[in-house]
mmCIF file of C-alpha atoms and ligand atoms in Angstrom:
data_model
loop_
_atom_site.group_PDB
_atom_site.id
_atom_site.type_symbol
_atom_site.label_atom_id
_atom_site.label_comp_id
_atom_site.label_asym_id
_atom_site.label_seq_id
_atom_site.Cartn_x
_atom_site.Cartn_y
_atom_site.Cartn_z
ATOM 1 C CA MET Q 1 177.261 161.354 65.885
ATOM 2 C CA SER Q 2 180.425 159.998 68.072
ATOM 3 C CA ASP Q 3 180.998 156.288 68.080
ATOM 4 C CA ARG Q 4 182.319 156.440 71.646
ATOM 5 C CA VAL Q 5 180.119 154.945 74.084
ATOM 6 C CA TYR Q 6 180.665 155.937 77.752
ATOM 7 C CA ILE Q 7 180.515 153.248 80.419
ATOM 8 C CA PHE Q 8 178.907 154.516 83.750
ATOM 9 C CA ASP Q 9 179.569 151.985 86.380
ATOM 10 C CA THR Q 10 177.082 151.543 89.112
ATOM 11 C CA THR Q 11 178.300 148.311 90.723
ATOM 12 C CA LEU Q 12 179.061 150.534 93.885
ATOM 13 C CA ARG Q 13 175.495 151.959 94.012
ATOM 14 C CA ASP Q 14 172.706 150.078 92.262
ATOM 15 C CA GLY Q 15 174.768 147.001 92.565
ATOM 16 C CA GLU Q 16 175.427 147.560 96.294
ATOM 17 C CA GLN Q 17 172.124 148.047 97.314
ATOM 18 C CA SER Q 18 170.721 144.755 96.074
ATOM 19 C CA PRO Q 19 170.576 141.624 98.566
ATOM 20 C CA GLY Q 20 173.991 140.137 99.486
ATOM 21 C CA CYS Q 21 175.897 143.028 97.970
ATOM 22 C CA SER Q 22 176.527 145.279 100.794
ATOM 23 C CA MET Q 23 180.014 146.665 100.941
ATOM 24 C CA THR Q 24 181.959 148.690 103.385
ATOM 25 C CA VAL Q 25 183.949 151.586 102.541
ATOM 26 C CA PRO Q 26 187.086 149.832 102.408
ATOM 27 C CA GLU Q 27 185.770 147.284 100.078
ATOM 28 C CA LYS Q 28 184.072 149.823 97.844
ATOM 29 C CA LEU Q 29 187.652 151.483 97.500
ATOM 30 C CA ARG Q 30 189.201 148.069 96.638
ATOM 31 C CA MET Q 31 186.647 147.507 94.085
ATOM 32 C CA ALA Q 32 186.891 151.216 92.943
ATOM 33 C CA ARG Q 33 190.530 150.731 92.071
ATOM 34 C CA LYS Q 34 189.877 147.821 89.839
ATOM 35 C CA LEU Q 35 187.146 149.598 88.165
ATOM 36 C CA VAL Q 36 189.413 152.611 87.408
ATOM 37 C CA GLU Q 37 192.028 150.185 86.090
ATOM 38 C CA LEU Q 38 189.356 148.598 83.960
ATOM 39 C CA GLY Q 39 188.735 152.133 82.530
ATOM 40 C CA VAL Q 40 185.266 152.951 83.405
ATOM 41 C CA ASP Q 41 184.321 156.461 82.392
ATOM 42 C CA VAL Q 42 182.024 157.317 85.245
ATOM 43 C CA LEU Q 43 182.181 155.739 88.700
ATOM 44 C CA GLU Q 44 178.912 156.114 90.745
ATOM 45 C CA ALA Q 45 180.105 155.286 94.301
ATOM 46 C CA GLY Q 46 176.891 155.757 96.306
ATOM 47 C CA PHE Q 47 173.739 157.436 97.276
ATOM 48 C CA PRO Q 48 174.989 159.900 100.247
ATOM 49 C CA ILE Q 49 171.789 160.914 101.693
ATOM 50 C CA ALA Q 50 170.884 157.262 102.379
ATOM 51 C CA SER Q 51 173.442 156.653 104.664
ATOM 52 C CA GLN Q 52 176.755 157.561 106.311
ATOM 53 C CA GLY Q 53 178.390 154.809 104.618
ATOM 54 C CA ASP Q 54 177.253 155.787 101.298
ATOM 55 C CA PHE Q 55 178.528 159.483 101.971
ATOM 56 C CA GLU Q 56 181.811 158.468 103.194
ATOM 57 C CA ALA Q 57 182.323 156.036 100.101
ATOM 58 C CA VAL Q 58 181.703 158.783 97.720
ATOM 59 C CA ASP Q 59 184.116 161.012 99.782
ATOM 60 C CA ALA Q 60 186.732 158.394 99.837
ATOM 61 C CA VAL Q 61 186.658 157.432 96.198
ATOM 62 C CA SER Q 62 186.646 160.830 95.052
ATOM 63 C CA ARG Q 63 189.734 161.544 97.007
ATOM 64 C CA GLU Q 64 191.605 158.435 96.094
ATOM 65 C CA PHE Q 65 190.873 158.842 92.216
ATOM 66 C CA PRO Q 66 190.612 162.385 91.523
ATOM 67 C CA TRP Q 67 191.254 162.101 87.836
ATOM 68 C CA VAL Q 68 188.107 159.999 87.492
ATOM 69 C CA GLN Q 69 184.508 161.221 87.045
ATOM 70 C CA VAL Q 70 182.884 160.272 90.374
ATOM 71 C CA ALA Q 71 178.873 160.555 90.572
ATOM 72 C CA ALA Q 72 176.717 160.703 93.785
ATOM 73 C CA LEU Q 73 173.053 159.847 93.290
ATOM 74 C CA ALA Q 74 170.272 162.438 94.725
ATOM 75 C CA ARG Q 75 166.446 162.336 94.516
ATOM 76 C CA SER Q 76 165.356 165.621 92.948
ATOM 77 C CA CYS Q 77 165.170 167.556 96.394
ATOM 78 C CA THR Q 78 167.153 170.178 97.950
ATOM 79 C CA LEU Q 79 168.500 167.889 101.043
ATOM 80 C CA ASP Q 80 169.324 165.223 98.525
ATOM 81 C CA VAL Q 81 171.382 167.435 96.231
ATOM 82 C CA GLU Q 82 173.097 169.333 98.984
ATOM 83 C CA ARG Q 83 174.058 166.161 100.617
ATOM 84 C CA ALA Q 84 175.580 164.809 97.118
ATOM 85 C CA ALA Q 85 177.373 167.965 96.578
ATOM 86 C CA GLN Q 86 178.917 167.808 100.156
ATOM 87 C CA SER Q 87 180.160 164.242 99.437
ATOM 88 C CA LEU Q 88 181.796 165.368 96.330
ATOM 89 C CA ARG Q 89 183.665 168.498 97.859
ATOM 90 C CA HIS Q 90 187.094 167.006 97.365
ATOM 91 C CA ALA Q 91 186.274 165.583 93.816
ATOM 92 C CA ARG Q 92 188.057 167.145 91.025
ATOM 93 C CA ARG Q 93 185.506 165.693 88.275
ATOM 94 C CA PRO Q 94 182.160 165.594 90.383
ATOM 95 C CA ARG Q 95 178.912 164.618 88.863
ATOM 96 C CA ILE Q 96 175.688 164.824 90.510
ATOM 97 C CA HIS Q 97 172.964 162.193 89.321
ATOM 98 C CA THR Q 98 169.650 163.429 90.295
ATOM 99 C CA PHE Q 99 166.418 161.479 89.557
ATOM 100 C CA ILE Q 100 162.623 161.627 90.069
ATOM 101 C CA ALA Q 101 159.922 159.211 88.797
ATOM 102 C CA THR Q 102 158.114 160.392 85.588
ATOM 103 C CA SER Q 103 155.801 157.502 84.835
ATOM 104 C CA ASP Q 104 152.135 158.037 85.642
ATOM 105 C CA ILE Q 105 151.918 154.719 87.789
ATOM 106 C CA HIS Q 106 154.830 156.023 89.882
ATOM 107 C CA LEU Q 107 153.212 159.822 90.100
ATOM 108 C CA LYS Q 108 149.929 158.516 91.190
ATOM 109 C CA TYR Q 109 150.807 155.785 93.742
ATOM 110 C CA LYS Q 110 154.137 156.530 94.798
ATOM 111 C CA LEU Q 111 154.958 160.321 94.830
ATOM 112 C CA LYS Q 112 151.384 161.386 94.628
ATOM 113 C CA LYS Q 113 152.305 164.406 92.443
ATOM 114 C CA SER Q 114 151.242 165.889 89.179
ATOM 115 C CA ARG Q 115 153.382 165.994 86.196
ATOM 116 C CA GLU Q 116 153.882 169.888 86.525
ATOM 117 C CA GLN Q 117 155.199 169.305 90.137
ATOM 118 C CA VAL Q 118 157.533 166.716 88.962
ATOM 119 C CA LEU Q 119 158.776 168.784 86.218
ATOM 120 C CA GLU Q 120 159.285 171.718 88.532
ATOM 121 C CA GLU Q 121 161.000 169.592 90.845
ATOM 122 C CA ALA Q 122 163.501 168.124 88.419
ATOM 123 C CA VAL Q 123 164.414 171.436 87.089
ATOM 124 C CA ALA Q 124 164.973 172.975 90.543
ATOM 125 C CA ALA Q 125 167.234 169.965 91.492
ATOM 126 C CA VAL Q 126 169.196 170.586 88.403
ATOM 127 C CA GLU Q 127 169.397 173.998 88.851
ATOM 128 C CA LEU Q 128 170.485 173.713 92.538
ATOM 129 C CA ALA Q 129 172.997 170.919 91.669
ATOM 130 C CA ARG Q 130 174.538 173.047 88.882
ATOM 131 C CA ARG Q 131 175.582 175.686 91.372
ATOM 132 C CA ASP Q 132 177.818 173.352 92.902
ATOM 133 C CA VAL Q 133 179.081 171.126 89.912
ATOM 134 C CA ASP Q 134 179.239 171.352 86.199
ATOM 135 C CA ASP Q 135 178.485 167.955 85.628
ATOM 136 C CA VAL Q 136 174.810 167.110 86.267
ATOM 137 C CA GLU Q 137 172.965 163.944 85.203
ATOM 138 C CA PHE Q 138 169.172 163.586 85.483
ATOM 139 C CA SER Q 139 167.202 160.386 85.453
ATOM 140 C CA ALA Q 140 163.690 160.226 84.586
ATOM 141 C CA GLU Q 141 162.862 157.072 86.733
ATOM 142 C CA ASP Q 142 160.677 154.435 85.248
ATOM 143 C CA GLY Q 143 161.357 156.290 81.892
ATOM 144 C CA SER Q 144 160.372 153.422 79.737
ATOM 145 C CA ARG Q 145 156.968 153.231 81.279
ATOM 146 C CA THR Q 146 156.623 157.178 80.881
ATOM 147 C CA ASP Q 147 154.239 158.898 78.398
ATOM 148 C CA PRO Q 148 156.814 159.915 75.444
ATOM 149 C CA VAL Q 149 155.339 163.236 75.024
ATOM 150 C CA PHE Q 150 155.990 163.787 78.923
ATOM 151 C CA LEU Q 151 159.212 162.416 78.663
ATOM 152 C CA GLU Q 152 160.668 164.699 75.936
ATOM 153 C CA GLU Q 153 159.212 167.674 77.608
ATOM 154 C CA ILE Q 154 160.963 166.951 80.913
ATOM 155 C CA SER Q 155 164.264 165.964 79.039
ATOM 156 C CA LYS Q 156 164.359 169.132 77.287
ATOM 157 C CA ALA Q 157 163.477 171.023 80.514
ATOM 158 C CA VAL Q 158 166.461 169.436 82.598
ATOM 159 C CA VAL Q 159 168.907 170.213 79.773
ATOM 160 C CA ALA Q 160 167.681 173.859 79.491
ATOM 161 C CA ALA Q 161 168.233 173.949 83.271
ATOM 162 C CA GLY Q 162 171.840 172.708 82.899
ATOM 163 C CA ALA Q 163 171.887 168.957 82.784
ATOM 164 C CA ARG Q 164 174.483 167.386 80.379
ATOM 165 C CA THR Q 165 173.312 163.680 80.625
ATOM 166 C CA VAL Q 166 169.636 162.619 80.440
ATOM 167 C CA ASN Q 167 169.243 159.159 81.711
ATOM 168 C CA ILE Q 168 166.103 157.125 80.555
ATOM 169 C CA PRO Q 169 166.103 153.856 82.674
ATOM 170 C CA ASP Q 170 164.031 150.741 82.076
ATOM 171 C CA THR Q 171 163.808 150.883 85.923
ATOM 172 C CA VAL Q 172 161.637 147.764 86.407
ATOM 173 C CA GLY Q 173 163.082 145.698 83.268
ATOM 174 C CA PHE Q 174 159.961 145.918 81.541
ATOM 175 C CA SER Q 175 160.920 147.120 78.043
ATOM 176 C CA THR Q 176 161.892 145.287 75.014
ATOM 177 C CA PRO Q 177 164.765 146.030 72.491
ATOM 178 C CA ALA Q 178 162.630 147.441 69.425
ATOM 179 C CA GLU Q 179 160.435 149.672 71.842
ATOM 180 C CA TYR Q 180 163.304 150.885 74.014
ATOM 181 C CA GLY Q 181 165.289 151.527 70.745
ATOM 182 C CA GLN Q 182 162.238 153.853 69.676
ATOM 183 C CA ILE Q 183 162.022 155.520 73.172
ATOM 184 C CA ILE Q 184 165.630 156.361 73.285
ATOM 185 C CA GLY Q 185 165.655 157.487 69.736
ATOM 186 C CA ARG Q 186 162.899 159.993 70.303
ATOM 187 C CA VAL Q 187 164.691 161.759 73.173
ATOM 188 C CA VAL Q 188 167.922 161.477 71.305
ATOM 189 C CA GLN Q 189 166.269 163.374 68.369
ATOM 190 C CA ALA Q 190 164.641 165.947 70.682
ATOM 191 C CA LEU Q 191 168.065 166.912 72.624
ATOM 192 C CA GLY Q 192 170.400 166.834 69.652
ATOM 193 C CA ASP Q 193 173.691 167.693 70.487
ATOM 194 C CA CYS Q 194 172.554 169.306 73.735
ATOM 195 C CA ALA Q 195 173.118 166.265 76.103
ATOM 196 C CA ILE Q 196 174.260 162.697 76.131
ATOM 197 C CA VAL Q 197 171.317 160.358 76.255
ATOM 198 C CA SER Q 198 171.947 157.396 78.915
ATOM 199 C CA VAL Q 199 170.409 154.021 79.398
ATOM 200 C CA HIS Q 200 170.005 152.101 82.593
ATOM 201 C CA CYS Q 201 168.487 148.744 82.458
ATOM 202 C CA HIS Q 202 167.263 146.151 84.490
ATOM 203 C CA ASP Q 203 167.263 142.335 83.659
ATOM 204 C CA ASP Q 204 163.874 141.264 84.942
ATOM 205 C CA MET Q 205 162.984 139.619 81.766
ATOM 206 C CA GLY Q 206 166.841 138.988 80.823
ATOM 207 C CA LEU Q 207 166.707 141.707 78.104
ATOM 208 C CA ALA Q 208 168.824 144.293 80.010
ATOM 209 C CA VAL Q 209 172.072 143.861 77.526
ATOM 210 C CA ALA Q 210 169.860 143.429 74.612
ATOM 211 C CA ASN Q 211 167.782 146.829 75.511
ATOM 212 C CA SER Q 212 170.990 148.752 76.252
ATOM 213 C CA LEU Q 213 172.420 147.611 72.667
ATOM 214 C CA ALA Q 214 169.182 148.740 71.044
ATOM 215 C CA ALA Q 215 169.384 152.077 72.888
ATOM 216 C CA ILE Q 216 173.127 152.535 71.479
ATOM 217 C CA GLU Q 217 171.894 151.885 68.130
ATOM 218 C CA ALA Q 218 169.196 154.611 68.566
ATOM 219 C CA GLY Q 219 171.793 157.022 69.612
ATOM 220 C CA ALA Q 220 172.455 156.400 73.236
ATOM 221 C CA ARG Q 221 176.060 157.143 74.157
ATOM 222 C CA GLN Q 222 176.070 156.212 77.904
ATOM 223 C CA VAL Q 223 175.396 152.790 79.231
ATOM 224 C CA GLU Q 224 175.044 152.286 83.126
ATOM 225 C CA CYS Q 225 175.948 148.852 84.027
ATOM 226 C CA THR Q 226 177.603 146.652 86.851
ATOM 227 C CA ILE Q 227 180.317 143.910 87.185
ATOM 228 C CA ASN Q 228 178.591 140.436 87.193
ATOM 229 C CA GLY Q 229 175.195 142.303 86.363
ATOM 230 C CA ILE Q 230 174.609 142.708 89.929
ATOM 231 C CA GLY Q 231 171.577 145.374 91.205
ATOM 232 C CA GLU Q 232 168.340 145.553 92.153
ATOM 233 C CA ARG Q 233 166.164 142.126 91.736
ATOM 234 C CA ALA Q 234 167.364 140.548 88.659
ATOM 235 C CA GLY Q 235 170.282 142.843 88.358
ATOM 236 C CA ASN Q 236 171.303 145.590 86.081
ATOM 237 C CA THR Q 237 172.963 145.346 82.474
ATOM 238 C CA SER Q 238 176.199 143.203 82.675
ATOM 239 C CA LEU Q 239 179.267 145.494 82.052
ATOM 240 C CA GLU Q 240 181.409 142.836 80.777
ATOM 241 C CA GLU Q 241 178.340 141.486 78.381
ATOM 242 C CA VAL Q 242 177.673 144.847 76.687
ATOM 243 C CA VAL Q 243 181.542 145.657 76.239
ATOM 244 C CA VAL Q 244 182.375 142.370 74.864
ATOM 245 C CA VAL Q 245 179.632 142.306 72.470
ATOM 246 C CA LEU Q 246 180.523 145.829 71.083
ATOM 247 C CA LYS Q 247 184.277 144.329 70.920
ATOM 248 C CA THR Q 248 183.357 141.102 69.273
ATOM 249 C CA ARG Q 249 180.923 142.427 66.789
ATOM 250 C CA PRO Q 250 182.221 145.541 65.590
ATOM 251 C CA ASP Q 251 180.545 144.838 62.109
ATOM 252 C CA VAL Q 252 177.231 144.895 63.695
ATOM 253 C CA TYR Q 253 177.941 147.593 66.475
ATOM 254 C CA PRO Q 254 180.607 150.108 65.239
ATOM 255 C CA TYR Q 255 181.103 151.768 68.633
ATOM 256 C CA ARG Q 256 183.947 151.931 70.987
ATOM 257 C CA THR Q 257 184.436 151.933 74.955
ATOM 258 C CA GLY Q 258 187.263 152.919 76.896
ATOM 259 C CA ILE Q 259 187.308 149.514 78.829
ATOM 260 C CA GLN Q 260 190.464 147.391 79.041
ATOM 261 C CA THR Q 261 188.849 144.203 78.485
ATOM 262 C CA GLU Q 262 191.827 142.148 79.794
ATOM 263 C CA HIS Q 263 190.777 143.273 83.208
ATOM 264 C CA LEU Q 264 187.018 142.030 83.160
ATOM 265 C CA PHE Q 265 187.793 138.482 84.670
ATOM 266 C CA SER Q 266 189.768 139.735 87.697
ATOM 267 C CA ALA Q 267 187.064 142.423 88.290
ATOM 268 C CA SER Q 268 184.504 139.905 88.423
ATOM 269 C CA GLU Q 269 186.573 137.671 90.490
ATOM 270 C CA LEU Q 270 187.272 140.508 93.016
ATOM 271 C CA LEU Q 271 183.784 141.693 93.254
ATOM 272 C CA SER Q 272 182.726 137.988 94.057
ATOM 273 C CA SER Q 273 185.369 137.820 96.837
ATOM 274 C CA ILE Q 274 183.860 140.965 98.279
ATOM 275 C CA ILE Q 275 179.953 140.328 98.147
ATOM 276 C CA THR Q 276 178.331 136.942 99.140
ATOM 277 C CA PHE Q 277 177.998 135.319 95.467
ATOM 278 C CA GLY Q 278 179.708 135.028 92.151
ATOM 279 C CA PRO Q 279 178.232 134.640 88.722
ATOM 280 C CA GLN Q 280 176.495 131.545 87.777
ATOM 281 C CA PRO Q 281 178.707 128.893 86.146
ATOM 282 C CA ASN Q 282 177.190 129.453 82.708
ATOM 283 C CA LYS Q 283 177.207 133.422 82.820
ATOM 284 C CA ALA Q 284 178.740 134.724 79.747
ATOM 285 C CA ILE Q 285 182.415 136.057 79.835
ATOM 286 C CA VAL Q 286 183.221 135.724 83.512
ATOM 287 C CA GLY Q 287 181.209 132.514 84.497
ATOM 288 C CA ARG Q 288 183.434 129.329 85.377
ATOM 289 C CA ASN Q 289 182.143 127.525 82.435
ATOM 290 C CA ALA Q 290 182.066 130.416 79.743
ATOM 291 C CA PHE Q 291 185.411 128.814 78.094
ATOM 292 C CA ALA Q 292 184.973 125.277 78.956
ATOM 293 C CA HIS Q 293 184.360 122.803 76.498
ATOM 294 C CA GLU Q 294 183.248 119.111 77.321
ATOM 295 C CA ALA Q 295 181.355 117.458 74.517
ATOM 296 C CA GLY Q 296 183.660 115.218 72.472
ATOM 297 C CA ILE Q 297 182.646 116.926 69.220
ATOM 298 C CA HIS Q 298 183.145 120.134 70.398
ATOM 299 C CA GLN Q 299 186.701 119.318 72.007
ATOM 300 C CA ASP Q 300 187.916 117.611 68.974
ATOM 301 C CA GLY Q 301 186.977 120.574 66.750
ATOM 302 C CA TYR Q 302 188.545 123.187 69.245
ATOM 303 C CA LEU Q 303 191.748 121.095 69.408
ATOM 304 C CA LYS Q 304 192.131 121.441 65.461
ATOM 305 C CA GLU Q 305 191.116 125.053 65.511
ATOM 306 C CA LYS Q 306 189.813 127.073 68.296
ATOM 307 C CA SER Q 307 187.628 129.326 66.146
ATOM 308 C CA THR Q 308 185.298 126.397 65.672
ATOM 309 C CA TYR Q 309 183.840 126.594 68.842
ATOM 310 C CA GLU Q 310 185.438 129.834 70.434
ATOM 311 C CA ILE Q 311 184.329 133.143 69.291
ATOM 312 C CA ILE Q 312 186.065 135.250 72.052
ATOM 313 C CA ASP Q 313 189.693 134.824 72.771
ATOM 314 C CA PRO Q 314 189.484 133.942 76.677
ATOM 315 C CA ARG Q 315 192.961 135.680 77.026
ATOM 316 C CA SER Q 316 191.195 139.068 75.743
ATOM 317 C CA VAL Q 317 189.118 139.117 78.767
ATOM 318 C CA GLY Q 318 191.554 138.012 81.264
ATOM 319 C CA VAL Q 319 190.741 134.492 81.557
ATOM 320 C CA PRO Q 320 193.799 132.301 81.414
ATOM 321 C CA GLU Q 321 192.889 130.038 78.675
ATOM 322 C CA GLY Q 322 190.015 127.921 77.470
ATOM 323 C CA LYS Q 323 189.367 124.752 79.399
ATOM 324 C CA LEU Q 324 188.758 121.415 78.187
ATOM 325 C CA VAL Q 325 186.476 119.603 80.753
ATOM 326 C CA LEU Q 326 187.137 115.914 80.841
ATOM 327 C CA GLY Q 327 184.044 114.338 81.563
ATOM 328 C CA LYS Q 328 181.886 111.574 80.159
ATOM 329 C CA HIS Q 329 181.118 113.603 76.728
ATOM 330 C CA SER Q 330 184.940 113.903 76.063
ATOM 331 C CA GLY Q 331 186.813 111.887 73.501
ATOM 332 C CA ARG Q 332 190.207 110.568 72.951
ATOM 333 C CA HIS Q 333 191.565 113.704 71.465
ATOM 334 C CA ALA Q 334 190.932 115.620 74.219
ATOM 335 C CA LEU Q 335 192.217 113.095 76.679
ATOM 336 C CA LEU Q 336 195.499 112.631 74.634
ATOM 337 C CA LYS Q 337 196.115 116.447 74.709
ATOM 338 C CA ARG Q 338 195.599 116.775 78.445
ATOM 339 C CA CYS Q 339 197.998 113.839 78.905
ATOM 340 C CA GLN Q 340 200.555 115.617 76.891
ATOM 341 C CA ASP Q 341 199.947 119.016 78.744
ATOM 342 C CA LEU Q 342 200.496 116.890 81.814
ATOM 343 C CA GLY Q 343 203.930 115.637 80.519
ATOM 344 C CA PHE Q 344 202.733 112.045 79.602
ATOM 345 C CA ASP Q 345 203.448 110.589 76.122
ATOM 346 C CA LEU Q 346 201.182 107.676 75.587
ATOM 347 C CA THR Q 347 201.091 105.083 72.804
ATOM 348 C CA ARG Q 348 197.984 104.290 70.898
ATOM 349 C CA PRO Q 349 197.321 101.191 72.944
ATOM 350 C CA GLU Q 350 198.018 102.922 76.138
ATOM 351 C CA LEU Q 351 195.685 105.765 75.416
ATOM 352 C CA ASP Q 352 192.664 103.075 74.444
ATOM 353 C CA ALA Q 353 193.285 101.525 77.701
ATOM 354 C CA LEU Q 354 193.459 104.717 79.630
ATOM 355 C CA TYR Q 355 190.210 105.813 77.827
ATOM 356 C CA GLN Q 356 188.396 103.006 78.882
ATOM 357 C CA ARG Q 357 189.125 103.336 82.771
ATOM 358 C CA PHE Q 358 188.606 107.294 82.134
ATOM 359 C CA THR Q 359 185.127 106.787 80.820
ATOM 360 C CA ALA Q 360 184.179 104.058 83.504
ATOM 361 C CA VAL Q 361 184.914 106.732 86.293
ATOM 362 C CA ALA Q 362 183.601 109.719 84.163
ATOM 363 C CA ASP Q 363 180.304 107.941 83.383
ATOM 364 C CA HIS Q 364 179.230 108.259 87.246
ATOM 365 C CA ARG Q 365 180.307 111.852 87.465
ATOM 366 C CA LYS Q 366 178.201 115.153 87.264
ATOM 367 C CA LYS Q 367 181.483 117.068 86.990
ATOM 368 C CA GLY Q 368 184.738 116.552 84.985
ATOM 369 C CA LEU Q 369 187.926 114.724 86.150
ATOM 370 C CA MET Q 370 190.538 116.869 87.795
ATOM 371 C CA ASP Q 371 194.090 116.577 86.500
ATOM 372 C CA GLU Q 372 195.373 114.708 89.621
ATOM 373 C CA GLU Q 373 192.740 112.035 88.837
ATOM 374 C CA ILE Q 374 193.711 111.687 85.324
ATOM 375 C CA ILE Q 375 197.485 111.228 86.519
ATOM 376 C CA ALA Q 376 196.132 108.761 88.828
ATOM 377 C CA LEU Q 377 194.605 106.850 86.008
ATOM 378 C CA ILE Q 378 197.685 106.976 84.137
ATOM 379 C CA HIS Q 379 199.745 105.650 86.821
ATOM 380 C CA GLU Q 380 197.324 102.948 87.433
ATOM 381 C CA GLY Q 381 197.739 101.795 83.821
ATOM 382 C CA GLN Q 382 201.613 101.735 84.340
ATOM 383 C CA LYS Q 383 201.085 99.465 87.271
ATOM 384 C CA ILE Q 384 198.903 97.232 85.376
ATOM 385 C CA GLN Q 385 201.528 96.976 82.609
ATOM 386 C CA THR Q 386 204.107 96.351 85.124
ATOM 387 C CA VAL Q 387 202.192 93.397 86.785
ATOM 388 C CA ALA Q 388 201.714 92.098 83.173
ATOM 389 C CA ALA Q 389 205.397 92.197 82.396
ATOM 390 C CA ASP Q 390 206.246 90.609 85.486
HETATM 391 MN MN1 LIG O 1 168.455 150.831 88.761
#
């Protein structure tokens, strides 16, 4: 089995449909440009039947980036599939992504359909989509809560009907890594080389990345994810996290993606500037504090040898450099280093005096001191010395 994992980005679809994340067509195009630069394999640009804007976004993205695989979402019904096909008419590498719920709970309460009906509609939708495009993906919505026997049956049926990718989403973020790995492993075994098995996880219990990784180990070779982990409710698998885990721990996860990780931070920043919120400060990889060190012991170790407290080179993900936050937990070593970086060479007594003034201020702060404040404290010390000399 190949070690290549395909990254299917759904920032512009699942991400965009969550609160505070709506994007206009020009905004989707700006984001798409960055995602292409990042090297995503498939770019899901919208759900064309859902709105005119989504239809236009898929059309615009596929015209602007003809060499990229562009996906359009469609429920497993004629109108949706035809609308998706129409939105992709200018795409050179179009993918229709059709889905229907397969769990008993969704069948009974939402669709009010039998398993036989659902299977029939799924197969019909895939066959219809295949008349327009070669590349069809089928998603068994709520797959992780679907009877494994039925999941296997419908997966084989859609592949026989022409689907190349079978996605088994953990739509409600209910699964756990070991369980999800088993679910995925069973479908991988059933489909063999006939299709790529894909995963799509939600973060309702904070397990989306862990579940996606367990799925890769079980044989999944496409991961659906979003920048900053945006998406319905608690969001989707975070693209930057899953990619950086694979890159940082090849000893545990011997797989590769086509992502140019140096663009991760700028992709995160661009998305934050388009939607209404950014990642939380302590978000892995792209959060404001992801490479910030404040505790004195950590700063001292970091200054002696970065690898003592830093497992990812910030530059490898596009973050300018590791940050030492000068706050009340900082020690002399970090303060001296910052002064040197700012162009001040302090003697030991000067540093000691500065450190006293610094901690007096920092003690009352929730946040670290800015460079300008450090400089002001240095100047203050120089004034005190001048007065003393006078
Ligand atoms: Mn989803």
